[in-house]
Short mmCIF file of C-alpha atoms in Angstrom, two decimals:
data_model
loop_
_atom_site.label_atom_id
_atom_site.label_comp_id
_atom_site.label_asym_id
_atom_site.label_seq_id
_atom_site.Cartn_x
_atom_site.Cartn_y
_atom_site.Cartn_z
CA MET A 1 27.16 61.04 62.03
CA ASP A 2 28.38 57.31 62.69
CA GLN A 3 25.39 55.02 63.06
CA PRO A 4 26.03 52.12 65.86
CA ARG A 5 25.65 48.75 64.88
CA LEU A 6 23.01 46.50 64.93
CA GLY A 7 24.41 43.83 66.78
CA GLY A 8 24.09 46.05 70.37
CA LYS A 9 20.40 46.25 70.51
CA VAL A 10 17.29 44.97 69.05
CA ASN A 11 13.78 46.88 67.85
CA ARG A 12 10.96 44.75 68.12
CA ARG A 13 9.18 47.89 66.46
CA ARG A 14 8.58 49.53 63.14
CA PHE A 15 11.68 52.32 63.27
CA LEU A 16 11.44 55.77 60.74
CA LYS A 17 14.40 57.92 61.86
CA THR A 18 13.91 61.58 59.21
CA ALA A 19 16.01 63.85 58.18
CA ALA A 20 14.09 65.77 55.34
CA GLY A 21 16.77 68.33 54.07
CA THR A 22 16.32 69.85 57.10
CA THR A 23 19.31 70.67 60.09
CA ALA A 24 16.76 67.84 62.64
CA GLY A 25 16.17 63.75 62.18
CA ALA A 26 13.27 62.06 63.69
CA ALA A 27 12.58 58.28 63.98
CA LEU A 28 8.86 56.60 63.86
CA THR A 29 8.63 53.49 65.70
CA ALA A 30 5.63 50.82 65.44
CA TRP A 31 3.91 49.82 68.90
CA SER A 32 1.22 48.45 70.24
CA LEU A 33 -0.66 51.16 72.36
CA LYS A 34 -1.57 48.72 74.69
CA ARG A 35 0.99 47.08 75.66
CA PRO A 36 2.91 48.48 78.28
CA ALA A 37 6.01 50.47 78.22
CA PRO A 38 9.37 48.19 79.82
CA ALA A 39 10.78 48.72 82.69
CA ARG A 40 14.48 50.47 82.50
CA ALA A 41 17.29 48.41 83.88
CA ALA A 42 20.99 49.22 84.19
CA VAL A 43 23.25 48.46 81.40
CA ARG A 44 26.72 46.81 81.76
CA THR A 45 28.84 49.99 80.98
CA ASP A 46 31.55 47.55 79.69
CA ARG A 47 29.06 46.24 76.64
CA ALA A 48 26.06 47.18 74.78
CA ARG A 49 22.23 46.03 76.25
CA ALA A 50 19.10 46.41 75.71
CA ALA A 51 17.82 48.87 78.02
CA GLU A 52 14.61 46.58 78.56
CA PRO A 53 15.75 43.96 81.34
CA ASN A 54 13.75 40.54 79.10
CA PRO A 55 14.50 41.82 75.59
CA LYS A 56 13.02 39.60 73.44
CA ARG A 57 14.68 37.50 71.13
CA GLY A 58 14.69 36.12 67.72
CA GLY A 59 13.34 37.70 63.82
CA VAL A 60 14.85 39.74 61.40
CA LEU A 61 15.35 43.40 61.11
CA LYS A 62 14.36 45.14 57.76
CA TRP A 63 16.55 47.77 57.06
CA ALA A 64 15.54 50.60 54.07
CA GLY A 65 17.85 52.86 53.37
CA PRO A 66 21.14 53.09 50.73
CA ALA A 67 22.34 49.32 50.87
CA GLU A 68 24.62 49.83 47.66
CA VAL A 69 28.62 49.85 47.97
CA ALA A 70 31.30 50.01 45.23
CA HIS A 71 33.48 47.56 46.55
CA PHE A 72 34.13 45.95 49.75
CA ASP A 73 37.49 47.34 51.16
CA VAL A 74 35.97 49.41 54.20
CA HIS A 75 39.10 50.77 54.84
CA GLN A 76 39.80 52.47 50.87
CA GLY A 77 35.88 53.48 51.66
CA ALA A 78 33.23 51.14 50.78
CA PHE A 79 30.16 52.50 52.67
CA ARG A 80 30.50 51.36 56.61
CA PHE A 81 27.31 51.02 57.94
CA VAL A 82 26.55 48.32 55.70
CA LEU A 83 29.36 46.19 55.78
CA GLY A 84 30.74 46.97 59.50
CA GLN A 85 27.54 44.53 61.10
CA MET A 86 29.88 41.39 60.20
CA TYR A 87 32.82 43.28 61.59
CA ASN A 88 34.08 44.79 65.44
CA ASN A 89 36.46 47.35 66.26
CA LEU A 90 39.19 47.04 69.21
CA VAL A 91 37.20 49.24 70.94
CA ARG A 92 33.53 51.62 70.73
CA PHE A 93 31.56 53.81 72.01
CA ASN A 94 28.85 53.45 74.46
CA PRO A 95 25.44 52.92 72.61
CA ALA A 96 23.50 52.84 76.18
CA ASP A 97 25.08 56.10 77.35
CA GLY A 98 24.47 58.50 74.13
CA LEU A 99 28.19 57.59 72.91
CA LYS A 100 29.70 59.42 75.71
CA THR A 101 31.97 56.33 77.13
CA ILE A 102 34.10 54.31 74.70
CA ILE A 103 33.56 50.61 75.78
CA PRO A 104 35.36 47.52 74.98
CA ASP A 105 34.75 45.61 71.73
CA LEU A 106 37.12 42.86 70.63
CA ALA A 107 39.98 44.78 73.20
CA GLU A 108 39.19 43.51 76.22
CA SER A 109 40.68 46.36 78.15
CA TRP A 110 43.84 48.82 77.75
CA LYS A 111 46.62 51.00 79.46
CA VAL A 112 48.16 54.08 78.82
CA SER A 113 51.52 54.48 79.53
CA SER A 114 52.56 57.79 81.91
CA ASP A 115 53.72 60.45 79.38
CA GLY A 116 50.54 59.39 77.29
CA LYS A 117 52.99 57.73 74.30
CA THR A 118 52.26 54.25 74.94
CA TYR A 119 48.80 52.24 74.40
CA THR A 120 49.03 48.68 74.88
CA PHE A 121 45.50 46.60 74.22
CA LYS A 122 44.51 43.33 75.69
CA LEU A 123 42.85 41.27 73.06
CA ARG A 124 39.38 38.96 73.94
CA ASP A 125 40.83 35.29 74.48
CA GLY A 126 38.33 32.31 71.95
CA VAL A 127 36.91 35.04 69.64
CA LYS A 128 36.73 33.70 66.09
CA PHE A 129 36.19 35.35 62.80
CA HIS A 130 33.45 33.91 60.67
CA ASP A 131 35.52 30.83 58.71
CA GLY A 132 36.88 29.37 62.21
CA THR A 133 39.72 31.40 61.98
CA PRO A 134 40.92 32.07 65.37
CA PHE A 135 41.51 36.30 66.18
CA SER A 136 44.68 37.52 67.94
CA SER A 137 47.08 40.07 68.10
CA ALA A 138 48.57 39.34 64.39
CA ASP A 139 45.40 40.41 62.92
CA VAL A 140 45.74 43.91 64.99
CA VAL A 141 49.11 44.67 63.21
CA ALA A 142 47.77 43.44 60.61
CA THR A 143 44.83 46.07 59.70
CA PHE A 144 46.48 48.91 61.52
CA SER A 145 49.39 48.45 59.79
CA ARG A 146 47.46 48.13 56.16
CA ILE A 147 45.83 51.76 57.64
CA ILE A 148 48.44 53.85 58.76
CA PHE A 149 51.77 52.49 56.81
CA PRO A 150 49.38 51.38 53.06
CA PRO A 151 51.07 49.11 51.16
CA ALA A 152 52.31 50.60 47.29
CA GLY A 153 49.09 51.11 45.20
CA MET A 154 46.89 50.97 48.02
CA ALA A 155 44.57 54.34 49.02
CA SER A 156 44.60 54.35 52.96
CA ILE A 157 41.64 57.21 53.31
CA TYR A 158 42.16 56.60 57.27
CA LYS A 159 46.49 57.09 57.18
CA ASP A 160 46.33 60.38 58.13
CA GLN A 161 44.28 59.71 61.65
CA PHE A 162 47.00 58.20 62.50
CA ALA A 163 50.51 60.29 61.96
CA ALA A 164 51.33 60.36 64.84
CA VAL A 165 52.03 56.63 65.39
CA ALA A 166 55.43 55.61 65.09
CA LYS A 167 55.23 52.14 65.33
CA LEU A 168 52.41 48.63 66.40
CA GLU A 169 53.79 46.03 67.21
CA ALA A 170 52.80 42.04 68.75
CA ILE A 171 53.36 41.69 72.44
CA ASP A 172 52.40 38.05 72.60
CA ARG A 173 49.20 36.57 71.17
CA LEU A 174 46.86 38.38 72.98
CA ASN A 175 48.38 41.83 73.65
CA VAL A 176 49.22 44.81 71.09
CA ARG A 177 51.31 47.99 71.17
CA PHE A 178 50.94 51.37 69.79
CA VAL A 179 53.92 53.73 70.51
CA LEU A 180 53.46 57.53 69.50
CA LYS A 181 55.67 60.13 68.31
CA GLU A 182 54.18 62.68 70.85
CA PRO A 183 51.01 62.00 73.18
CA GLN A 184 47.22 62.58 71.71
CA PRO A 185 44.62 62.58 73.80
CA TYR A 186 42.09 61.46 71.77
CA PHE A 187 44.04 58.95 70.36
CA LEU A 188 41.48 56.13 71.64
CA GLU A 189 38.53 57.88 70.34
CA LEU A 190 40.31 57.09 66.62
CA PHE A 191 39.57 53.42 67.41
CA THR A 192 35.51 53.65 67.86
CA PRO A 193 33.87 55.12 64.48
CA SER A 194 32.94 52.16 62.07
CA SER A 195 35.19 52.48 59.42
CA MET A 196 38.22 51.15 62.33
CA ILE A 197 36.87 47.64 61.65
CA ILE A 198 39.72 44.51 62.26
CA TYR A 199 40.34 42.50 59.06
CA SER A 200 42.06 39.07 59.56
CA LYS A 201 46.06 38.92 58.85
CA LYS A 202 44.79 35.56 56.94
CA ALA A 203 42.04 37.65 54.40
CA LEU A 204 44.22 40.55 53.65
CA ASP A 205 47.52 37.97 52.89
CA GLU A 206 45.59 35.92 50.58
CA ASN A 207 44.24 38.68 48.91
CA ASN A 208 47.49 40.80 48.12
CA GLN A 209 45.91 43.76 50.79
CA ASP A 210 43.13 44.38 48.94
CA LEU A 211 39.73 43.70 49.80
CA ARG A 212 37.99 45.59 47.47
CA LYS A 213 36.46 42.62 45.61
CA VAL A 214 36.01 40.17 48.75
CA ILE A 215 34.00 40.33 51.27
CA ALA A 216 36.84 39.03 54.07
CA PRO A 217 34.89 37.32 56.97
CA GLY A 218 34.88 39.39 60.12
CA THR A 219 34.42 38.44 64.04
CA GLY A 220 30.88 40.27 64.23
CA ALA A 221 27.91 39.41 65.76
CA PHE A 222 26.01 39.64 62.02
CA MET A 223 27.38 37.02 59.48
CA PHE A 224 27.42 37.69 55.40
CA LYS A 225 24.43 35.00 54.00
CA GLU A 226 23.77 36.85 50.40
CA ARG A 227 24.13 40.06 48.59
CA LYS A 228 21.60 41.04 45.78
CA VAL A 229 23.08 43.91 43.40
CA ALA A 230 21.12 47.06 43.68
CA GLU A 231 18.38 45.27 45.90
CA LYS A 232 19.09 43.92 49.39
CA TRP A 233 22.47 42.21 51.84
CA VAL A 234 20.98 39.60 54.66
CA MET A 235 22.97 38.42 57.02
CA ALA A 236 22.56 35.85 59.90
CA ARG A 237 23.22 36.16 63.05
CA ASN A 238 26.54 34.56 63.87
CA PRO A 239 25.89 31.38 66.74
CA SER A 240 29.41 31.35 67.87
CA TYR A 241 29.78 35.11 68.74
CA TRP A 242 32.29 36.23 71.82
CA ASP A 243 29.44 37.27 73.34
CA PRO A 244 26.91 34.95 73.83
CA GLU A 245 24.12 37.25 75.54
CA ILE A 246 24.17 39.32 72.18
CA PRO A 247 22.47 39.45 69.00
CA TYR A 248 18.72 39.41 69.89
CA LEU A 249 17.96 39.31 66.63
CA ASP A 250 18.14 36.48 64.26
CA GLY A 251 19.26 38.49 61.59
CA ILE A 252 19.39 41.87 59.24
CA GLU A 253 17.61 42.57 55.92
CA MET A 254 19.94 45.94 54.61
CA LEU A 255 17.14 46.58 51.39
CA HIS A 256 18.63 49.40 48.96
CA ILE A 257 15.80 52.23 49.10
CA PRO A 258 17.61 55.03 47.12
CA ALA A 259 14.75 57.61 47.68
CA TRP A 260 13.97 59.04 51.00
CA THR A 261 10.20 59.27 49.90
CA ASP A 262 10.14 55.72 49.13
CA ARG A 263 12.10 54.91 52.48
CA GLY A 264 9.71 56.52 54.69
CA THR A 265 7.16 54.58 53.11
CA ALA A 266 8.39 51.24 53.53
CA VAL A 267 8.30 51.52 57.47
CA LEU A 268 5.07 53.06 56.78
CA THR A 269 3.64 50.22 54.85
CA GLY A 270 5.21 47.36 57.05
CA GLN A 271 7.55 46.47 53.99
CA ALA A 272 10.68 47.28 56.64
CA ASP A 273 11.16 47.95 60.17
CA TYR A 274 14.19 51.01 60.30
CA SER A 275 15.28 53.62 58.03
CA PRO A 276 18.12 56.14 59.11
CA ASN A 277 16.57 59.20 56.73
CA VAL A 278 13.26 59.68 55.36
CA SER A 279 11.32 62.35 53.73
CA LEU A 280 9.50 65.37 55.55
CA GLU A 281 6.49 64.12 54.07
CA THR A 282 6.91 60.06 55.02
CA HIS A 283 7.86 61.66 58.89
CA GLN A 284 4.46 64.10 58.72
CA GLU A 285 2.59 61.29 57.72
CA GLY A 286 4.02 58.84 60.35
CA LEU A 287 2.99 61.18 63.38
CA LYS A 288 -0.27 61.16 62.79
CA ARG A 289 0.16 57.67 62.60
CA LYS A 290 0.82 57.30 65.92
CA ASP A 291 -0.69 53.91 66.48
CA ILE A 292 2.33 51.87 64.51
CA VAL A 293 5.13 54.24 63.94
CA GLY A 294 6.84 56.40 66.55
CA THR A 295 8.34 59.71 66.06
CA VAL A 296 11.97 61.10 67.42
CA ARG A 297 13.58 63.68 66.63
CA TYR A 298 17.70 64.87 67.04
CA PRO A 299 18.45 68.00 66.90
CA GLY A 300 21.09 69.51 64.81
CA GLU A 301 21.64 66.36 62.90
#
């Protein structure tokens, strides 16, 4: 299951999602029982927003899970959930409606031709990569050309997903076109996984199209700050993010905790705020401690 990036929502409670070798997942969240539940508010469909009408801002979310990576190139198989916090896609599924609809990300809008064979994306203006490089259609073309028509020596693990693409081209600075060999009704969905991040053409050119040894600058809500091998990643809020309303957090610390039991213990003891997978034992312990930890189960996960 593809996990949503953390830039689109804030959670001020300790949160523990448990999938302990069973067919179900669960979550634990810490909160004060004296505080009334916040009122639900309508969420704009074009961007990810917190469900609360006045979400709190600030703080650093500490995430516990498998945070180590073999290399840094997502398109060559690097762990996308860790690295993905620093990047954007063209489009994404909407976390506000349970991932039922596709919403804009770096693509502001898109059009599909009447024969279903041409997809044209209009890109956001004024977006910059973390190194200050302006984002444009050249970056989209460079990114997906490398995936769909990889250079010699690159292992593009997503190439076959885009086998229907005949060509892609930049129409101008803020418009890019994908032309298909035949209609593909689910084509737009191919851009939604967190593996479909956009790299800058500059970073690709400077590194001979290979980013396995480079933490390339992204356009995402969080910027790389520090990495301690086999210990943690530290990311800071991007003050120049294209959507000024988010992120709500000041930063993220992704703690590398391989063992499921240890992840749950980290949340229960306050060392971490959230974990995506913990042991059944720590989940059951969380059920007993509803004053500080809440649980949610996800059947079939």
